[in-house]
Amino acid sequence: MPSFVSATLFALAACPAAGVRVSRPALAHVRASVPQSRREAVRGAALAAAAALVGASAPAFAEKSKGYMTMDEYNKLKAREAKDQRLYGQFEALRTRASQTSEFNKLAESGDFSKLSELSRGWEATIRKELLEAAAKELEGEAKQKGQDINKLVLADLKGIDKLAKAGAGDEVPAASASLRQHVLDFVALEPQRLQDTFGVGDL
């Protein structure tokens, strides 16, 4: 039994080399309390060594990789996902609206200039302002500046169509609506690739 206690004391004394500190009172306690049986001795030494090693290694492991996501990090991630999904929806809506600019031509051909004017003002208040302008604000870097420039062009297109409607110049509407359509498509081309990668539907 003395040889086992000596071996245990030697192992604990050697712990500082492995980054584990054992106080002198702890060593004295081991010397003073010799187990009554070999089984108790093995169990006591194993528990003491395990506790010392775990206590020393856990902080170091936590610093390298905490292995979990904090609530704050999770909330930020979910907020970014929701923001991206909303932005993706705005680009998809604009892509659809670009194909509907032919409605301006139909109204001009039918001579319904009051509805043509109403449609241009409706586009300005909703499609341009609530979709295109809002999406432009969420872009980053060079794309953001391009988006803001295109937003101004779209506004000019819509004001031009409204002016043509009030003047009854139906023959000039197709060219104006074509310009509007192209500018909307130019803006759609600024869609961040991450949105398509995350929410887009690939080829089946």
GROMACS .gro file of C-alpha atoms in nm:
model
  204
    1MET     CA    1   0.000   0.000   0.000
    2PRO     CA    2   0.278   0.256   0.079
    3SER     CA    3   0.413   0.203  -0.272
    4PHE     CA    4   0.072   0.287  -0.422
    5VAL     CA    5   0.041   0.604  -0.214
    6SER     CA    6   0.392   0.705  -0.317
    7ALA     CA    7   0.300   0.651  -0.682
    8THR     CA    8  -0.013   0.863  -0.638
    9LEU     CA    9   0.183   1.141  -0.473
   10PHE     CA   10   0.441   1.129  -0.751
   11ALA     CA   11   0.168   1.158  -1.017
   12LEU     CA   12   0.007   1.455  -0.845
   13ALA     CA   13   0.341   1.622  -0.789
   14ALA     CA   14   0.418   1.583  -1.160
   15CYS     CA   15   0.090   1.754  -1.261
   16PRO     CA   16   0.241   2.105  -1.290
   17ALA     CA   17   0.440   1.983  -1.589
   18ALA     CA   18   0.110   1.909  -1.759
   19GLY     CA   19  -0.035   2.247  -1.665
   20VAL     CA   20  -0.218   2.123  -1.351
   21ARG     CA   21  -0.143   2.284  -1.015
   22VAL     CA   22  -0.182   2.089  -0.692
   23SER     CA   23  -0.150   2.274  -0.362
   24ARG     CA   24   0.072   2.155  -0.079
   25PRO     CA   25  -0.231   2.110   0.153
   26ALA     CA   26  -0.378   1.876  -0.102
   27LEU     CA   27  -0.059   1.667  -0.104
   28ALA     CA   28  -0.053   1.662   0.274
   29HIS     CA   29  -0.414   1.548   0.275
   30VAL     CA   30  -0.327   1.254   0.052
   31ARG     CA   31  -0.040   1.154   0.278
   32ALA     CA   32  -0.255   1.177   0.593
   33SER     CA   33  -0.559   0.989   0.463
   34VAL     CA   34  -0.439   0.648   0.345
   35PRO     CA   35  -0.736   0.444   0.206
   36GLN     CA   36  -0.843   0.133   0.395
   37SER     CA   37  -0.845  -0.093   0.089
   38ARG     CA   38  -0.679  -0.107  -0.252
   39ARG     CA   39  -1.017  -0.054  -0.423
   40GLU     CA   40  -1.078   0.265  -0.225
   41ALA     CA   41  -0.727   0.380  -0.303
   42VAL     CA   42  -0.769   0.329  -0.677
   43ARG     CA   43  -1.107   0.500  -0.677
   44GLY     CA   44  -0.987   0.798  -0.471
   45ALA     CA   45  -0.675   0.854  -0.681
   46ALA     CA   46  -0.868   0.826  -1.007
   47LEU     CA   47  -1.130   1.080  -0.899
   48ALA     CA   48  -0.867   1.324  -0.777
   49ALA     CA   49  -0.663   1.302  -1.097
   50ALA     CA   50  -0.970   1.329  -1.321
   51ALA     CA   51  -1.099   1.636  -1.136
   52ALA     CA   52  -0.761   1.807  -1.158
   53LEU     CA   53  -0.718   1.737  -1.529
   54VAL     CA   54  -1.072   1.841  -1.623
   55GLY     CA   55  -1.045   2.161  -1.422
   56ALA     CA   56  -0.722   2.255  -1.597
   57SER     CA   57  -0.818   2.160  -1.953
   58ALA     CA   58  -1.177   2.288  -1.973
   59PRO     CA   59  -1.098   2.664  -1.986
   60ALA     CA   60  -0.837   2.611  -2.257
   61PHE     CA   61  -1.084   2.412  -2.466
   62ALA     CA   62  -1.352   2.679  -2.423
   63GLU     CA   63  -1.115   2.946  -2.551
   64LYS     CA   64  -1.030   2.750  -2.868
   65SER     CA   65  -1.385   2.654  -2.961
   66LYS     CA   66  -1.691   2.711  -2.749
   67GLY     CA   67  -1.886   2.472  -2.970
   68TYR     CA   68  -2.220   2.652  -2.933
   69MET     CA   69  -2.406   2.964  -3.048
   70THR     CA   70  -2.508   3.231  -2.800
   71MET     CA   71  -2.862   3.365  -2.798
   72ASP     CA   72  -2.736   3.701  -2.925
   73GLU     CA   73  -2.555   3.535  -3.216
   74TYR     CA   74  -2.863   3.327  -3.296
   75ASN     CA   75  -3.091   3.631  -3.296
   76LYS     CA   76  -2.854   3.820  -3.527
   77LEU     CA   77  -2.840   3.524  -3.764
   78LYS     CA   78  -3.220   3.493  -3.778
   79ALA     CA   79  -3.257   3.869  -3.830
   80ARG     CA   80  -3.013   3.857  -4.123
   81GLU     CA   81  -3.201   3.563  -4.277
   82ALA     CA   82  -3.533   3.748  -4.247
   83LYS     CA   83  -3.380   4.061  -4.399
   84ASP     CA   84  -3.234   3.865  -4.692
   85GLN     CA   85  -3.562   3.685  -4.753
   86ARG     CA   86  -3.749   4.016  -4.767
   87LEU     CA   87  -3.488   4.157  -5.008
   88TYR     CA   88  -3.515   3.847  -5.227
   89GLY     CA   89  -3.892   3.896  -5.243
   90GLN     CA   90  -3.847   4.256  -5.355
   91PHE     CA   91  -3.617   4.156  -5.640
   92GLU     CA   92  -3.854   3.880  -5.750
   93ALA     CA   93  -4.146   4.123  -5.751
   94LEU     CA   94  -3.947   4.372  -5.962
   95ARG     CA   95  -3.852   4.097  -6.205
   96THR     CA   96  -4.221   4.021  -6.252
   97ARG     CA   97  -4.319   4.388  -6.280
   98ALA     CA   98  -4.064   4.447  -6.555
   99SER     CA   99  -4.263   4.215  -6.781
  100GLN     CA  100  -4.583   4.409  -6.707
  101THR     CA  101  -4.470   4.741  -6.851
  102SER     CA  102  -4.655   4.649  -7.171
  103GLU     CA  103  -4.971   4.758  -6.988
  104PHE     CA  104  -4.866   5.119  -7.049
  105ASN     CA  105  -4.866   5.052  -7.423
  106LYS     CA  106  -5.213   4.894  -7.416
  107LEU     CA  107  -5.362   5.193  -7.238
  108ALA     CA  108  -5.193   5.433  -7.481
  109GLU     CA  109  -5.319   5.237  -7.782
  110SER     CA  110  -5.675   5.241  -7.645
  111GLY     CA  111  -5.653   5.613  -7.582
  112ASP     CA  112  -5.732   5.571  -7.211
  113PHE     CA  113  -5.495   5.843  -7.099
  114SER     CA  114  -5.655   5.896  -6.760
  115LYS     CA  115  -5.582   5.535  -6.662
  116LEU     CA  116  -5.237   5.563  -6.818
  117SER     CA  117  -5.160   5.858  -6.594
  118GLU     CA  118  -5.306   5.675  -6.296
  119LEU     CA  119  -5.092   5.369  -6.370
  120SER     CA  120  -4.771   5.570  -6.392
  121ARG     CA  121  -4.844   5.741  -6.061
  122GLY     CA  122  -4.931   5.406  -5.905
  123TRP     CA  123  -4.599   5.263  -6.016
  124GLU     CA  124  -4.416   5.560  -5.870
  125ALA     CA  125  -4.583   5.530  -5.530
  126THR     CA  126  -4.565   5.153  -5.490
  127ILE     CA  127  -4.337   4.964  -5.726
  128ARG     CA  128  -4.063   5.224  -5.744
  129LYS     CA  129  -4.078   5.357  -5.389
  130GLU     CA  130  -4.178   5.047  -5.190
  131LEU     CA  131  -3.986   4.787  -5.389
  132LEU     CA  132  -3.702   4.936  -5.593
  133GLU     CA  133  -3.602   5.224  -5.366
  134ALA     CA  134  -3.634   5.009  -5.054
  135ALA     CA  135  -3.422   4.734  -5.209
  136ALA     CA  136  -3.157   4.984  -5.320
  137LYS     CA  137  -3.107   5.091  -4.959
  138GLU     CA  138  -3.019   4.733  -4.862
  139LEU     CA  139  -2.748   4.691  -5.126
  140GLU     CA  140  -2.381   4.734  -5.044
  141GLY     CA  141  -2.078   4.899  -5.200
  142GLU     CA  142  -2.083   4.980  -5.572
  143ALA     CA  143  -2.416   4.801  -5.620
  144LYS     CA  144  -2.579   5.039  -5.372
  145GLN     CA  145  -2.471   5.346  -5.569
  146LYS     CA  146  -2.581   5.190  -5.899
  147GLY     CA  147  -2.914   5.101  -5.746
  148GLN     CA  148  -2.972   5.456  -5.628
  149ASP     CA  149  -2.882   5.593  -5.972
  150ILE     CA  150  -3.124   5.353  -6.143
  151ASN     CA  151  -3.394   5.451  -5.896
  152LYS     CA  152  -3.365   5.811  -6.020
  153LEU     CA  153  -3.389   5.694  -6.382
  154VAL     CA  154  -3.702   5.493  -6.308
  155LEU     CA  155  -3.857   5.796  -6.139
  156ALA     CA  156  -3.779   6.004  -6.449
  157ASP     CA  157  -3.933   5.734  -6.674
  158LEU     CA  158  -4.256   5.731  -6.477
  159LYS     CA  159  -4.284   6.110  -6.469
  160GLY     CA  160  -4.224   6.110  -6.844
  161ILE     CA  161  -4.505   5.860  -6.906
  162ASP     CA  162  -4.740   6.064  -6.688
  163LYS     CA  163  -4.649   6.375  -6.887
  164LEU     CA  164  -4.716   6.191  -7.216
  165ALA     CA  165  -5.051   6.073  -7.083
  166LYS     CA  166  -5.158   6.426  -6.992
  167ALA     CA  167  -5.047   6.546  -7.335
  168GLY     CA  168  -5.227   6.263  -7.513
  169ALA     CA  169  -4.903   6.162  -7.687
  170GLY     CA  170  -4.982   5.791  -7.710
  171ASP     CA  171  -4.734   5.725  -7.992
  172GLU     CA  172  -4.441   5.807  -7.766
  173VAL     CA  173  -4.547   5.579  -7.481
  174PRO     CA  174  -4.398   5.251  -7.618
  175ALA     CA  175  -4.047   5.400  -7.622
  176ALA     CA  176  -4.094   5.540  -7.272
  177SER     CA  177  -4.225   5.210  -7.136
  178ALA     CA  178  -3.936   5.023  -7.301
  179SER     CA  179  -3.692   5.253  -7.122
  180LEU     CA  180  -3.872   5.189  -6.794
  181ARG     CA  181  -3.860   4.813  -6.846
  182GLN     CA  182  -3.487   4.818  -6.921
  183HIS     CA  183  -3.407   5.026  -6.615
  184VAL     CA  184  -3.603   4.789  -6.391
  185LEU     CA  185  -3.415   4.492  -6.540
  186ASP     CA  186  -3.085   4.675  -6.487
  187PHE     CA  187  -3.174   4.706  -6.121
  188VAL     CA  188  -3.276   4.340  -6.094
  189ALA     CA  189  -2.930   4.250  -6.226
  190LEU     CA  190  -2.784   4.400  -5.905
  191GLU     CA  191  -2.940   4.125  -5.693
  192PRO     CA  192  -2.674   3.983  -5.456
  193GLN     CA  193  -2.571   3.630  -5.553
  194ARG     CA  194  -2.620   3.509  -5.196
  195LEU     CA  195  -2.996   3.564  -5.234
  196GLN     CA  196  -3.017   3.332  -5.533
  197ASP     CA  197  -2.790   3.080  -5.361
  198THR     CA  198  -3.012   3.077  -5.053
  199PHE     CA  199  -3.366   3.129  -5.182
  200GLY     CA  200  -3.348   3.078  -5.557
  201VAL     CA  201  -3.475   2.766  -5.728
  202GLY     CA  202  -3.212   2.600  -5.940
  203ASP     CA  203  -3.263   2.392  -6.253
  204LEU     CA  204  -3.447   2.070  -6.180
   0.00000   0.00000   0.00000
